[in-house]
PDB file of C-alpha atoms in Angstrom:
ATOM      1  CA  UNK A   1      87.806 131.794  88.134  1.00  0.00           C
ATOM      2  CA  UNK A   2      90.226 129.057  89.062  1.00  0.00           C
ATOM      3  CA  UNK A   3      89.444 126.849  86.022  1.00  0.00           C
ATOM      4  CA  UNK A   4      90.191 129.818  83.653  1.00  0.00           C
ATOM      5  CA  UNK A   5      93.434 130.502  85.552  1.00  0.00           C
ATOM      6  CA  UNK A   6      94.587 126.944  85.188  1.00  0.00           C
ATOM      7  CA  UNK A   7      93.759 126.919  81.552  1.00  0.00           C
ATOM      8  CA  UNK A   8      95.728 130.121  81.015  1.00  0.00           C
ATOM      9  CA  UNK A   9      98.753 128.864  83.005  1.00  0.00           C
ATOM     10  CA  UNK A  10      98.783 125.532  81.139  1.00  0.00           C
ATOM     11  CA  UNK A  11      98.640 127.387  77.760  1.00  0.00           C
ATOM     12  CA  UNK A  12     101.316 129.981  78.640  1.00  0.00           C
ATOM     13  CA  UNK A  13     103.706 127.638  80.572  1.00  0.00           C
ATOM     14  CA  UNK A  14     103.176 124.305  79.179  1.00  0.00           C
ATOM     15  CA  UNK A  15     102.292 122.681  82.539  1.00  0.00           C
ATOM     16  CA  UNK A  16     101.504 119.012  82.357  1.00  0.00           C
ATOM     17  CA  UNK A  17     100.673 118.456  86.023  1.00  0.00           C
ATOM     18  CA  UNK A  18      98.459 120.567  88.344  1.00  0.00           C
ATOM     19  CA  UNK A  19      98.454 119.951  92.009  1.00  0.00           C
ATOM     20  CA  UNK A  20      95.818 121.190  94.355  1.00  0.00           C
ATOM     21  CA  UNK A  21      96.620 120.977  98.115  1.00  0.00           C
ATOM     22  CA  UNK A  22      94.013 121.010  99.408  1.00  0.00           C
ATOM     23  CA  UNK A  23      90.394 120.893  98.370  1.00  0.00           C
ATOM     24  CA  UNK A  24      88.862 122.138 101.606  1.00  0.00           C
ATOM     25  CA  UNK A  25      90.552 125.600 101.201  1.00  0.00           C
ATOM     26  CA  UNK A  26      89.161 125.997  97.681  1.00  0.00           C
ATOM     27  CA  UNK A  27      85.666 124.774  98.757  1.00  0.00           C
ATOM     28  CA  UNK A  28      85.582 127.069 101.687  1.00  0.00           C
ATOM     29  CA  UNK A  29      86.447 130.015  99.534  1.00  0.00           C
ATOM     30  CA  UNK A  30      83.824 129.183  96.928  1.00  0.00           C
ATOM     31  CA  UNK A  31      81.151 128.614  99.550  1.00  0.00           C
ATOM     32  CA  UNK A  32      81.933 131.831 101.500  1.00  0.00           C
ATOM     33  CA  UNK A  33      81.402 133.816  98.263  1.00  0.00           C
ATOM     34  CA  UNK A  34      77.918 132.440  97.992  1.00  0.00           C
ATOM     35  CA  UNK A  35      78.539 130.678  94.709  1.00  0.00           C
ATOM     36  CA  UNK A  36      77.132 127.442  96.036  1.00  0.00           C
ATOM     37  CA  UNK A  37      74.387 126.450  98.364  1.00  0.00           C
ATOM     38  CA  UNK A  38      76.329 123.637  99.954  1.00  0.00           C
ATOM     39  CA  UNK A  39      79.879 122.372 100.278  1.00  0.00           C
ATOM     40  CA  UNK A  40      79.038 119.033  98.463  1.00  0.00           C
ATOM     41  CA  UNK A  41      77.598 120.988  95.563  1.00  0.00           C
ATOM     42  CA  UNK A  42      80.792 123.050  95.393  1.00  0.00           C
ATOM     43  CA  UNK A  43      82.924 119.963  95.454  1.00  0.00           C
ATOM     44  CA  UNK A  44      80.824 118.254  92.794  1.00  0.00           C
ATOM     45  CA  UNK A  45      80.896 121.212  90.432  1.00  0.00           C
ATOM     46  CA  UNK A  46      84.642 121.817  90.838  1.00  0.00           C
ATOM     47  CA  UNK A  47      85.468 118.109  90.278  1.00  0.00           C
ATOM     48  CA  UNK A  48      83.292 117.959  87.109  1.00  0.00           C
ATOM     49  CA  UNK A  49      84.918 121.189  85.729  1.00  0.00           C
ATOM     50  CA  UNK A  50      88.390 119.962  86.544  1.00  0.00           C
ATOM     51  CA  UNK A  51      87.683 116.506  84.930  1.00  0.00           C
ATOM     52  CA  UNK A  52      86.531 118.313  81.753  1.00  0.00           C
ATOM     53  CA  UNK A  53      89.623 120.563  81.815  1.00  0.00           C
ATOM     54  CA  UNK A  54      92.018 117.589  82.295  1.00  0.00           C
ATOM     55  CA  UNK A  55      90.508 115.680  79.256  1.00  0.00           C
ATOM     56  CA  UNK A  56      90.505 118.844  77.162  1.00  0.00           C
ATOM     57  CA  UNK A  57      94.151 119.844  77.848  1.00  0.00           C
ATOM     58  CA  UNK A  58      95.490 116.273  78.314  1.00  0.00           C
ATOM     59  CA  UNK A  59      97.042 117.122  81.705  1.00  0.00           C
ATOM     60  CA  UNK A  60      97.344 115.454  85.001  1.00  0.00           C
ATOM     61  CA  UNK A  61      95.578 116.661  87.993  1.00  0.00           C
ATOM     62  CA  UNK A  62      96.684 115.643  91.599  1.00  0.00           C
ATOM     63  CA  UNK A  63      94.216 116.580  94.359  1.00  0.00           C
ATOM     64  CA  UNK A  64      94.825 116.376  98.100  1.00  0.00           C
ATOM     65  CA  UNK A  65      91.714 115.953 100.203  1.00  0.00           C
ATOM     66  CA  UNK A  66      92.096 115.405 103.921  1.00  0.00           C
ATOM     67  CA  UNK A  67      90.122 112.741 105.765  1.00  0.00           C
ATOM     68  CA  UNK A  68      86.823 113.845 107.188  1.00  0.00           C
ATOM     69  CA  UNK A  69      85.929 110.554 108.855  1.00  0.00           C
ATOM     70  CA  UNK A  70      89.016 109.364 110.837  1.00  0.00           C
ATOM     71  CA  UNK A  71      87.396 108.007 114.037  1.00  0.00           C
ATOM     72  CA  UNK A  72      85.916 104.631 114.596  1.00  0.00           C
ATOM     73  CA  UNK A  73      82.439 104.091 116.184  1.00  0.00           C
ATOM     74  CA  UNK A  74      84.037 104.386 119.694  1.00  0.00           C
ATOM     75  CA  UNK A  75      85.606 107.675 118.916  1.00  0.00           C
ATOM     76  CA  UNK A  76      89.191 106.283 118.654  1.00  0.00           C
ATOM     77  CA  UNK A  77      91.320 107.674 115.850  1.00  0.00           C
ATOM     78  CA  UNK A  78      91.752 105.123 113.018  1.00  0.00           C
ATOM     79  CA  UNK A  79      95.098 104.462 111.373  1.00  0.00           C
ATOM     80  CA  UNK A  80      93.707 102.927 108.226  1.00  0.00           C
ATOM     81  CA  UNK A  81      91.740 105.084 105.812  1.00  0.00           C
ATOM     82  CA  UNK A  82      89.954 104.522 102.444  1.00  0.00           C
ATOM     83  CA  UNK A  83      88.876 106.875  99.657  1.00  0.00           C
ATOM     84  CA  UNK A  84      85.474 106.941 101.124  1.00  0.00           C
ATOM     85  CA  UNK A  85      86.882 108.705 104.166  1.00  0.00           C
ATOM     86  CA  UNK A  86      88.063 111.711 102.199  1.00  0.00           C
ATOM     87  CA  UNK A  87      86.318 115.041 102.422  1.00  0.00           C
ATOM     88  CA  UNK A  88      84.108 115.212  99.344  1.00  0.00           C
ATOM     89  CA  UNK A  89      84.730 111.534  98.521  1.00  0.00           C
ATOM     90  CA  UNK A  90      81.705 110.858  96.332  1.00  0.00           C
ATOM     91  CA  UNK A  91      82.466 113.507  93.894  1.00  0.00           C
ATOM     92  CA  UNK A  92      86.211 112.758  93.946  1.00  0.00           C
ATOM     93  CA  UNK A  93      85.686 109.024  93.449  1.00  0.00           C
ATOM     94  CA  UNK A  94      83.252 109.752  90.623  1.00  0.00           C
ATOM     95  CA  UNK A  95      85.571 111.884  88.555  1.00  0.00           C
ATOM     96  CA  UNK A  96      89.033 110.535  89.372  1.00  0.00           C
ATOM     97  CA  UNK A  97      90.983 108.039  87.391  1.00  0.00           C
ATOM     98  CA  UNK A  98      93.283 106.804  90.140  1.00  0.00           C
ATOM     99  CA  UNK A  99      92.428 107.209  93.853  1.00  0.00           C
ATOM    100  CA  UNK A 100      95.088 106.805  96.556  1.00  0.00           C
ATOM    101  CA  UNK A 101      94.849 106.807 100.332  1.00  0.00           C
ATOM    102  CA  UNK A 102      98.055 107.167 102.380  1.00  0.00           C
ATOM    103  CA  UNK A 103      98.026 106.248 106.011  1.00  0.00           C
ATOM    104  CA  UNK A 104     100.102 104.979 108.909  1.00  0.00           C
ATOM    105  CA  UNK A 105     100.772 105.224 112.533  1.00  0.00           C
ATOM    106  CA  UNK A 106     101.965 108.748 113.716  1.00  0.00           C
ATOM    107  CA  UNK A 107     105.813 108.756 114.061  1.00  0.00           C
ATOM    108  CA  UNK A 108     106.054 105.317 112.468  1.00  0.00           C
ATOM    109  CA  UNK A 109     108.685 104.616 109.889  1.00  0.00           C
ATOM    110  CA  UNK A 110     106.274 102.963 107.458  1.00  0.00           C
ATOM    111  CA  UNK A 111     103.186 104.185 105.597  1.00  0.00           C
ATOM    112  CA  UNK A 112     100.712 102.237 103.520  1.00  0.00           C
ATOM    113  CA  UNK A 113      99.560 103.488 100.181  1.00  0.00           C
ATOM    114  CA  UNK A 114      96.219 102.153  99.117  1.00  0.00           C
ATOM    115  CA  UNK A 115      95.124 102.180  95.509  1.00  0.00           C
ATOM    116  CA  UNK A 116      91.331 102.304  95.970  1.00  0.00           C
ATOM    117  CA  UNK A 117      90.447 103.076  92.434  1.00  0.00           C
ATOM    118  CA  UNK A 118      92.472 102.615  89.217  1.00  0.00           C
ATOM    119  CA  UNK A 119      90.351 103.318  86.058  1.00  0.00           C
ATOM    120  CA  UNK A 120      93.571 103.326  83.938  1.00  0.00           C
ATOM    121  CA  UNK A 121      94.834  99.773  84.690  1.00  0.00           C
ATOM    122  CA  UNK A 122      92.185  98.220  86.994  1.00  0.00           C
ATOM    123  CA  UNK A 123      94.725  97.079  89.617  1.00  0.00           C
ATOM    124  CA  UNK A 124      94.128  97.993  93.153  1.00  0.00           C
ATOM    125  CA  UNK A 125      95.495  97.123  96.576  1.00  0.00           C
ATOM    126  CA  UNK A 126      97.998  98.242  99.183  1.00  0.00           C
ATOM    127  CA  UNK A 127     101.766  98.637  99.310  1.00  0.00           C
ATOM    128  CA  UNK A 128     103.965  99.910 102.058  1.00  0.00           C
ATOM    129  CA  UNK A 129     106.715 102.513 101.988  1.00  0.00           C
ATOM    130  CA  UNK A 130     109.373 102.096 104.564  1.00  0.00           C
ATOM    131  CA  UNK A 131     111.774 104.796 105.816  1.00  0.00           C
ATOM    132  CA  UNK A 132     115.313 103.421 105.796  1.00  0.00           C
ATOM    133  CA  UNK A 133     117.595 106.411 106.145  1.00  0.00           C
ATOM    134  CA  UNK A 134     117.306 110.215 105.675  1.00  0.00           C
ATOM    135  CA  UNK A 135     115.950 110.670 102.189  1.00  0.00           C
ATOM    136  CA  UNK A 136     116.024 106.888 101.405  1.00  0.00           C
ATOM    137  CA  UNK A 137     112.721 105.041 100.912  1.00  0.00           C
ATOM    138  CA  UNK A 138     112.155 101.490 100.068  1.00  0.00           C
ATOM    139  CA  UNK A 139     108.885 100.352  98.450  1.00  0.00           C
ATOM    140  CA  UNK A 140     107.557  97.028  99.464  1.00  0.00           C
ATOM    141  CA  UNK A 141     104.958  95.895  97.073  1.00  0.00           C
ATOM    142  CA  UNK A 142     102.499  93.503  98.563  1.00  0.00           C
ATOM    143  CA  UNK A 143      98.738  93.556  97.800  1.00  0.00           C
ATOM    144  CA  UNK A 144      96.371  92.794 100.506  1.00  0.00           C
ATOM    145  CA  UNK A 145      93.449  92.827  98.078  1.00  0.00           C
ATOM    146  CA  UNK A 146      92.483  90.066  95.637  1.00  0.00           C
ATOM    147  CA  UNK A 147      94.119  91.971  92.767  1.00  0.00           C
ATOM    148  CA  UNK A 148      97.913  91.933  92.614  1.00  0.00           C
ATOM    149  CA  UNK A 149      99.951  94.896  91.166  1.00  0.00           C
ATOM    150  CA  UNK A 150     102.071  92.424  89.306  1.00  0.00           C
ATOM    151  CA  UNK A 151      99.244  90.568  87.565  1.00  0.00           C
ATOM    152  CA  UNK A 152      98.915  91.360  83.832  1.00  0.00           C
ATOM    153  CA  UNK A 153      95.755  92.475  82.081  1.00  0.00           C
TER     154      UNK A 153
END
């Protein structure tokens, strides 16, 4: 069981951050073993159990979930994505404290990071990350939402 393995690894090695890249591989494995009737049920159960584990062990959990809806109504690939576009988004959004979407034009030197949910500080919005030179990135903070990252609580 993955949850038991994570608990053991944290206890034995003192890990403070767990990264799962990516959710679909895990869900496919769980679903193929017949443990769940549906993929949404598998995602919901896994997210609930991970949320409980994160709280219990006081660790951070970073989950990568790929976009399942990246085409517009005309079938054209969209550049901009939101949390709702992620595979398993309802369960992810329900249990996460901070939700980020990262998107940009293919082969462009700039990506946008959208903070779609921020249970910790309440601030959300977009900021861009621009490639300057090999290994050198510059973050340009500028919110396109009504809440600014620099506003104080």
